[in-house]
Short mmCIF file of C-alpha atoms and ligand atoms in Angstrom, two decimals:
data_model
loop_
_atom_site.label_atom_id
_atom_site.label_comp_id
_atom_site.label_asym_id
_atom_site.label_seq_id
_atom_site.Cartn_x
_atom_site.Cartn_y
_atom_site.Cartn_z
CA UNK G 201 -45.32 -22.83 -41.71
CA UNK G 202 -43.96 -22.35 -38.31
CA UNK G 203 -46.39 -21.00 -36.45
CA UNK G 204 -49.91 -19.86 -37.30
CA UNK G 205 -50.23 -16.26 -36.33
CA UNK G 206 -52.34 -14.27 -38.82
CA UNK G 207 -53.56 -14.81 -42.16
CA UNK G 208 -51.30 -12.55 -43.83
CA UNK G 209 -48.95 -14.69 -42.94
CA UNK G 210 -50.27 -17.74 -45.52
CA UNK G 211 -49.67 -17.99 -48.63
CA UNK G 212 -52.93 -18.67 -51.13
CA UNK G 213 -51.25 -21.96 -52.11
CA UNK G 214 -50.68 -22.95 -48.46
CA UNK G 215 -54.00 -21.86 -47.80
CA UNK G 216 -55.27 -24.69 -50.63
CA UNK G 217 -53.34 -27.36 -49.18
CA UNK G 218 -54.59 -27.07 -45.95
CA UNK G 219 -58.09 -27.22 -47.49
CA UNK G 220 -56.89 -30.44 -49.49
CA UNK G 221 -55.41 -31.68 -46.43
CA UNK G 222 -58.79 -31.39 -44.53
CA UNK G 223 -60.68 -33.26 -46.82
CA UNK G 224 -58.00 -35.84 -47.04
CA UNK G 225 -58.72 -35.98 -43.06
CA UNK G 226 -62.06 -36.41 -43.29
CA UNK G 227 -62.47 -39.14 -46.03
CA UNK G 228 -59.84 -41.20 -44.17
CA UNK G 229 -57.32 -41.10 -46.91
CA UNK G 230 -54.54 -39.04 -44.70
CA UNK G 231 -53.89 -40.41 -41.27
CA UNK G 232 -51.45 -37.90 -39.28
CA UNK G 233 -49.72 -39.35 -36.31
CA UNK G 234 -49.19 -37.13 -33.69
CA UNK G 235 -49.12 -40.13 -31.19
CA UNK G 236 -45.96 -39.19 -29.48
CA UNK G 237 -46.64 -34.97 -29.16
CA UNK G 238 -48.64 -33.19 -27.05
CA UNK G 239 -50.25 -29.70 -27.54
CA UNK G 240 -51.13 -27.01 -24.51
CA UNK G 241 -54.12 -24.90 -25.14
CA UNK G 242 -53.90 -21.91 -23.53
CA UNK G 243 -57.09 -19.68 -22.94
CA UNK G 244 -56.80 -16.66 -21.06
CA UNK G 245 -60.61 -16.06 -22.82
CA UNK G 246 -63.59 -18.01 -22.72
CA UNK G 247 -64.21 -20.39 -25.28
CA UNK G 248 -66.78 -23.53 -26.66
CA UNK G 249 -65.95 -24.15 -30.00
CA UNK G 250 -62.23 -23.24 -30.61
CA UNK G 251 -60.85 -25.19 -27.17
CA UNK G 252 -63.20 -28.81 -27.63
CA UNK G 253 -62.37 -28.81 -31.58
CA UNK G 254 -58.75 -28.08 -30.84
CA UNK G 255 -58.86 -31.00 -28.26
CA UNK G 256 -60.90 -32.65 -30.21
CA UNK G 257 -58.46 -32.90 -33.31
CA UNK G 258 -55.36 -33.80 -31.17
CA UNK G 259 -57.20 -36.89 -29.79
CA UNK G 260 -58.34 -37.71 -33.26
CA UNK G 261 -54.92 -37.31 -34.55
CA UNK G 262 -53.36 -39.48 -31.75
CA UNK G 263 -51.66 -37.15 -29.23
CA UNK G 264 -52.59 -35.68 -26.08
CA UNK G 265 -53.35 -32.16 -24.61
CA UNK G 266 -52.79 -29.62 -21.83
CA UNK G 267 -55.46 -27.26 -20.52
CA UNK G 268 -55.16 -24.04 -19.56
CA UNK G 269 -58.81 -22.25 -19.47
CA UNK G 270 -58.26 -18.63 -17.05
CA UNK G 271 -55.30 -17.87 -14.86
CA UNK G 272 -57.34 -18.41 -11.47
CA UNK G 273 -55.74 -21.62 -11.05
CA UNK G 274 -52.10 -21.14 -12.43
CA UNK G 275 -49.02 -18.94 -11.20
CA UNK G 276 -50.27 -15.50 -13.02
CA UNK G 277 -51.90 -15.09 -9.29
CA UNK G 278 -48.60 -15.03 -7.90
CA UNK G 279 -47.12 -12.15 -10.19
CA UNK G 280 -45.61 -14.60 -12.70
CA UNK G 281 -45.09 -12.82 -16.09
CA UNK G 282 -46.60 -13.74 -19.76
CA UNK G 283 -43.48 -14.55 -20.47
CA UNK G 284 -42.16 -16.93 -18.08
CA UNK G 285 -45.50 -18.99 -18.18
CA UNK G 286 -44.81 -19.76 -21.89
CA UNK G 287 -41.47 -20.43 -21.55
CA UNK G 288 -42.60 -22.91 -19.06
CA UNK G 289 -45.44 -24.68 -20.69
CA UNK G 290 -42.78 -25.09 -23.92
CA UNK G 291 -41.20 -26.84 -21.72
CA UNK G 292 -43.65 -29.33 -21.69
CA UNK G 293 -45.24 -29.48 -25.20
CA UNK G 294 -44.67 -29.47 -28.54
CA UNK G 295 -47.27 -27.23 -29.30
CA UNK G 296 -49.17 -24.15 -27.75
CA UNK G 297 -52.64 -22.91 -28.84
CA UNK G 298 -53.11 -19.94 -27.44
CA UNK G 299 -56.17 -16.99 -27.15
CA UNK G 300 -56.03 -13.61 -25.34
CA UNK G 301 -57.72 -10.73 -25.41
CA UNK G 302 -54.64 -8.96 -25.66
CA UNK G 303 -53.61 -8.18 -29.82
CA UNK G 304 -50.21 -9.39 -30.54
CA UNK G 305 -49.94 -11.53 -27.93
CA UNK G 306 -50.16 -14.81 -30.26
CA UNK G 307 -47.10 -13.42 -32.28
CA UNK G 308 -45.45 -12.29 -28.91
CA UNK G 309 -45.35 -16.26 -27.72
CA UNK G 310 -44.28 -17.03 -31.06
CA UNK G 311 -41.18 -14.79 -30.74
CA UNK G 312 -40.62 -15.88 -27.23
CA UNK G 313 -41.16 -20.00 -27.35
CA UNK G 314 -39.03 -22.09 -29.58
CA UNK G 315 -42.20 -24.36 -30.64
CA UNK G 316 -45.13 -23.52 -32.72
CA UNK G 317 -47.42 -21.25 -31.88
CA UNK G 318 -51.50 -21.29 -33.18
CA UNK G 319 -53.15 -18.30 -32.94
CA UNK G 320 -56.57 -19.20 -31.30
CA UNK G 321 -57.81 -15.29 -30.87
CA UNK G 322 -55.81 -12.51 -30.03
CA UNK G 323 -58.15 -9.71 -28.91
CA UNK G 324 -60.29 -8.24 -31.89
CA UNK G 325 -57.45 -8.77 -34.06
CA UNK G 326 -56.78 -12.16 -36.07
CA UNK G 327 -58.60 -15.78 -35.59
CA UNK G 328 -57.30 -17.77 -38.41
CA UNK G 329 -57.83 -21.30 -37.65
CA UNK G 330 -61.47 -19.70 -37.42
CA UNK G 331 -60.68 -17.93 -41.18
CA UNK G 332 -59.53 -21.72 -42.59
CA UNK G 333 -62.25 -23.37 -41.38
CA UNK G 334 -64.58 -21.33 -42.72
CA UNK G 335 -63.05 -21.09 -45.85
CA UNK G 336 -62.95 -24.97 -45.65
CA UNK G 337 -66.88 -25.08 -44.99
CA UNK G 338 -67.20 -22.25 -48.17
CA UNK G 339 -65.27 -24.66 -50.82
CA UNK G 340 -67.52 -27.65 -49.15
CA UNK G 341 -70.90 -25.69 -50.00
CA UNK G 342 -70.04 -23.75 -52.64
CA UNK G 343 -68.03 -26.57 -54.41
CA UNK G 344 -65.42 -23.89 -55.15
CA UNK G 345 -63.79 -20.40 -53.72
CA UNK G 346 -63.62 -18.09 -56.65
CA UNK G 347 -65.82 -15.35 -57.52
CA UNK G 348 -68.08 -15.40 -54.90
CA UNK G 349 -70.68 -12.68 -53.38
CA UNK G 350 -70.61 -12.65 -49.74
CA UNK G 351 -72.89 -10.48 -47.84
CA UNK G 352 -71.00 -9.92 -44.21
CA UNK G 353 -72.89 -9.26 -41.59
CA UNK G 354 -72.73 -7.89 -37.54
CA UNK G 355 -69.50 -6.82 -35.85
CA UNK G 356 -67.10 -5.30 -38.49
CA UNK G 357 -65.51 -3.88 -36.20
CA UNK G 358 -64.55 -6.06 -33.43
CA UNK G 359 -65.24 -8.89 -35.22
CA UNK G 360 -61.82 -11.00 -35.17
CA UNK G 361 -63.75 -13.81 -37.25
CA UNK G 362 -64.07 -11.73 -39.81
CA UNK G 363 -60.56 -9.88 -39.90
CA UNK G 364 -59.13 -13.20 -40.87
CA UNK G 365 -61.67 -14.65 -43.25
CA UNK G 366 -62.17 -10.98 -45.43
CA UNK G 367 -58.23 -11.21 -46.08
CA UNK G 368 -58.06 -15.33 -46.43
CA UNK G 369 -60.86 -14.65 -49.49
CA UNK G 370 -58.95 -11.69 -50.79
CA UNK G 371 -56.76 -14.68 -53.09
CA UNK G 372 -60.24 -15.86 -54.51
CA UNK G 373 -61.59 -12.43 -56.36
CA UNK G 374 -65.01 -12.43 -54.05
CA UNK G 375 -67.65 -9.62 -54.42
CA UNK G 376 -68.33 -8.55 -50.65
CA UNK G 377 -71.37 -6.51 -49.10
CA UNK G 378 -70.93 -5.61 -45.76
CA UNK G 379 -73.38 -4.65 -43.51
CA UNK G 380 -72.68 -3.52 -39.98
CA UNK G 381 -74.02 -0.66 -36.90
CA UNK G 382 -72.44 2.78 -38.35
CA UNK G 383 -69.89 1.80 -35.61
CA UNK G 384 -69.06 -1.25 -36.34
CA UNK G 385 -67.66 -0.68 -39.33
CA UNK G 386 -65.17 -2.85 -41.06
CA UNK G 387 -61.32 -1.50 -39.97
CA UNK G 388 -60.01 0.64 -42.75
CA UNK G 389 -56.73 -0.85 -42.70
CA UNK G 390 -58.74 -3.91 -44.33
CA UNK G 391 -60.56 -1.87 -46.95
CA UNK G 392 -57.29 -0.49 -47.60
CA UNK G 393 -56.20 -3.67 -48.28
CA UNK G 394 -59.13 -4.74 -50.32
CA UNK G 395 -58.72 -1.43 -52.69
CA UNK G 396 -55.35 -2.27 -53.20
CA UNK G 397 -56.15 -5.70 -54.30
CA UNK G 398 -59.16 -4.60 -56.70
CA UNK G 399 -61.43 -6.72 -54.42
CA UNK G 400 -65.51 -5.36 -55.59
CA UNK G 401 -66.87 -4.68 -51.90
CA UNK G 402 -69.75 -2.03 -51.38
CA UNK G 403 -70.98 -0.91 -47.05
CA UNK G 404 -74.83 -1.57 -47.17
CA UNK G 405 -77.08 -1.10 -44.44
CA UNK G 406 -80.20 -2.95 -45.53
CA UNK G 407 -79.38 -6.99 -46.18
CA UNK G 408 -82.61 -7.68 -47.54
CA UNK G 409 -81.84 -5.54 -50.46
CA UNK G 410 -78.73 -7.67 -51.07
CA UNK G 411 -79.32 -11.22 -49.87
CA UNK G 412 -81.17 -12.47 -52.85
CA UNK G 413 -77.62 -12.11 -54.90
CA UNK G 414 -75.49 -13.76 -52.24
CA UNK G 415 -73.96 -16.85 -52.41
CA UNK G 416 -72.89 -17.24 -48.83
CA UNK G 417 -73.39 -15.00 -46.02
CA UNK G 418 -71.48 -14.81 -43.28
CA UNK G 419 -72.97 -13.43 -39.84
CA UNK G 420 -71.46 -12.43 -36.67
CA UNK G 421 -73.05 -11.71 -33.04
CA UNK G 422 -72.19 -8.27 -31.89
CA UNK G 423 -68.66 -8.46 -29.31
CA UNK G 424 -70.00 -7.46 -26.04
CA UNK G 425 -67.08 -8.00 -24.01
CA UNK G 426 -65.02 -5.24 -26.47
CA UNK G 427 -67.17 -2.32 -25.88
CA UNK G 428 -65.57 0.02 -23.02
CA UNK G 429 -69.00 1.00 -21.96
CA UNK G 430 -71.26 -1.27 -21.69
CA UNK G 431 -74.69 1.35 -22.49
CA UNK G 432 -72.91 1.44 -25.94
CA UNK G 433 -73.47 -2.53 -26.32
CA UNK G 434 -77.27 -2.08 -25.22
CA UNK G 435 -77.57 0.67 -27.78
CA UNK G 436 -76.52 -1.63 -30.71
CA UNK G 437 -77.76 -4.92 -29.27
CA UNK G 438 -80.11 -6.74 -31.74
CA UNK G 439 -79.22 -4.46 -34.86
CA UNK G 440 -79.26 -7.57 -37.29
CA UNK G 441 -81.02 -10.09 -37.36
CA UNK G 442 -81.84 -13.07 -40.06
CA UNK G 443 -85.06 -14.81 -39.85
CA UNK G 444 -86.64 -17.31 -42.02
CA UNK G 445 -88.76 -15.37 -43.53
CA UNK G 446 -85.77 -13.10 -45.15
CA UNK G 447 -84.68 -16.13 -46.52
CA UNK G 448 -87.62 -16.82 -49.72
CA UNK G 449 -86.05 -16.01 -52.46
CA UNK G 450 -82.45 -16.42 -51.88
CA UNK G 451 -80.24 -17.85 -54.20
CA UNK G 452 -80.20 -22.67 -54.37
CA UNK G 453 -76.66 -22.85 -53.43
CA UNK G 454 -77.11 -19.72 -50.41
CA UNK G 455 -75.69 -21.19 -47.09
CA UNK G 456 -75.56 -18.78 -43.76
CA UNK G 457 -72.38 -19.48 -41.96
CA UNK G 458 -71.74 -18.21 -38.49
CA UNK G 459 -68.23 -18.73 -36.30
CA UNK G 460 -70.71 -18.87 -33.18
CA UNK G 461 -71.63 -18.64 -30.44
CA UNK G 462 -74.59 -17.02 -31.73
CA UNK G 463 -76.96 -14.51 -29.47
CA UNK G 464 -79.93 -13.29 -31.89
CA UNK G 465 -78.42 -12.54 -34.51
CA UNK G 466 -80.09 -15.64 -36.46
CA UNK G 467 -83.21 -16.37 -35.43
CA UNK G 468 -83.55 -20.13 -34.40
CA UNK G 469 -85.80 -20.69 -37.22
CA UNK G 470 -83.44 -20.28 -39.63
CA UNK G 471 -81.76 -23.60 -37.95
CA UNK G 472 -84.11 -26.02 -39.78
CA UNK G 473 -83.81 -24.23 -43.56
CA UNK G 474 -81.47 -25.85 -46.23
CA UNK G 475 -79.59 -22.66 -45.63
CA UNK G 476 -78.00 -23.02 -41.98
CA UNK G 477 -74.60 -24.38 -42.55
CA UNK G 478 -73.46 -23.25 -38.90
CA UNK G 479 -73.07 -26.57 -36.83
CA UNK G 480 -71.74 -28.30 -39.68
CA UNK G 481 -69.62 -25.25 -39.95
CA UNK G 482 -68.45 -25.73 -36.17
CA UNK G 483 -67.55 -29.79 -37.30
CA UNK G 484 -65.65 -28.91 -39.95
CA UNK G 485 -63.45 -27.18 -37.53
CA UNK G 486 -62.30 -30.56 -36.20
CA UNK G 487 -60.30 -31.60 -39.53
CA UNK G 488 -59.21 -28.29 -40.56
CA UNK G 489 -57.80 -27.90 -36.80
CA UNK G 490 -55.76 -31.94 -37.43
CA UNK G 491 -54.84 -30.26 -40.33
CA UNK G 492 -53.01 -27.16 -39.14
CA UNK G 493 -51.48 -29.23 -36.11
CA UNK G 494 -49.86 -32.38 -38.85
CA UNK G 495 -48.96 -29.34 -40.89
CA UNK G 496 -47.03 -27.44 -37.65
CA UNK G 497 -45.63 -30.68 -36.00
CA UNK G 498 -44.51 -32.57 -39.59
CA UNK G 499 -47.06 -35.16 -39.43
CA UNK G 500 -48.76 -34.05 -42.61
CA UNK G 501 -46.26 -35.99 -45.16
N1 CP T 220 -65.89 -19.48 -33.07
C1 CP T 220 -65.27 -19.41 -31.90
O1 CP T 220 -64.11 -18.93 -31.77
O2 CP T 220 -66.00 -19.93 -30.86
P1 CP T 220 -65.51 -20.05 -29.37
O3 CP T 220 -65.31 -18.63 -28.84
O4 CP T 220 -66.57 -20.79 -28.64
O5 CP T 220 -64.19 -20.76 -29.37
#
């Protein structure tokens, strides 16, 4: 791994052995040293969960970070390019996280820097540190990854979350329902690839039919800030949503993961059922995130 881009770009095994390396993390039984490096994160979007745990990790692991969070403050105002503020920052660190709302521009730093590059959202395209750690939080509740039925749920469409976690489980024979606004729909280019594979997946539009046979289901808010006109967002707005009383007769091992931030697409009393796995979910970002960076920088041996 040079960079992290996309999760067509990892392999199923490499996808295992960052799992393995997570858990190592969090037991204590692998202690990466990234002491001496230091990582610039890069946001040219908002962001909670993806910015603190990436900070998070690198302080955990050691080393230090840069912040970037909006251009207000940096050179962008004065008509510097894309391209000459990464060149710059590599300058600086050995690492650059970076999210945009622009697709492709992850892989476009990648081809312009001579460090690696982390895709931390690019657009509603690809979020794959988002994809591992979910996948991480799946083998922790599910106690393993194959043959699973996933109900997905919210913004197919726009939905980068669940671009990169539909293709990460695509190694792991899953059974997926997905249920979405007629709009939202999941990108054909994935179904494509899903056919292809000989993945089971069926497009459902009522979840209560379906969530007593899940073993996982994994819900997304609908992406405001993608919609071009914003009467189309009010439209859709509240489409979905789980409560706790949808939740009687769902399967013992059923968790309800959720990338976050959530808006009401879960009702908050789902929070206090055996079945909301989505703050843990957000922790387990931490050691899958000192994973990918040990991996990147060759601290991971
Ligand atoms: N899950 C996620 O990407 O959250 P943030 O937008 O808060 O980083």
């Amino acid at each position: 791994m040079n960079d992290l881009i996309s999760m067509r770009d990892l392999s199923k095994d490499e996808v295992l052995y960052l799992i393995d390396l997570s858990e190592k993390i969090e037991k204590g039984e692998c202690k990466p040293d990234m002491s001496r490096k230091l990582a610039a994160l890069m946001f040219y979007e908002p962001s909670t969960r993806t910015h603190f745990s990436f900070a998070t990790a690198m302080k955990k692991l050691g080393g230090q970070t840069i912040t970037m969070r909006g251009t207000a403050s940096t050179s962008v105002q004065k008509g510097e390019s894309f391209a000459d503020t990464l060149l710059t920052i590599a300058q600086y660190a050995d690492l650059i996280v970076i999210r945009s709302a622009i697709e492709g521009a992850a892989r476009y730093a990648a081809e312009t820097v001579p460090i690696p590059v982390i895709n931390a959202g690019d657009g509603a395209n690809q979020h794959p540190t988002q994809a591992l750690l979910d996948i991480f939080s799946i083998k922790k509740t599910q106690k393993k990854l194959e043959d699973l039925t996933i109900g997905v749920v919210g913004d197919l469409k726009f939905g980068r979350t669940v671009h990169s976690l539909v293709q990460a489980l695509s190694d792991f024979n899953p059974r997926f329902y997905f249920a979405s606004p007629s709009h939202l729909k999941m990108p054909p280019y994935i179904l494509d690839d899903l056919t292809q594979k000989k993945i089971a997946f069926e497009e459902i539009r009522e979840v209560e039919k379906y969530i007593n046979t899940f073993d996982l289901m994994y819900v997304t808010r609908i992406q405001k800030e993608r919609f071009a006109d914003p009467e189309d967002y009010e439209k859709i707005k509240g489409s979905y949503i789980i409560s706790e009383s949808m939740l009687k007769e769902v399967k013992k091992n059923f968790k309800i993961l959720h990338p976050l931030p959530r808006v009401d697409e879960i009702s908050t009393d789902v929070d206090a059922t055996p079945y909301a796995y989505y703050f843990q979910q957000a922790r387990n970002g931490v050691y899958m995130r000192q994973a990918i960076i040990a991996a990147l920088l060759g601290g991971d041996k």
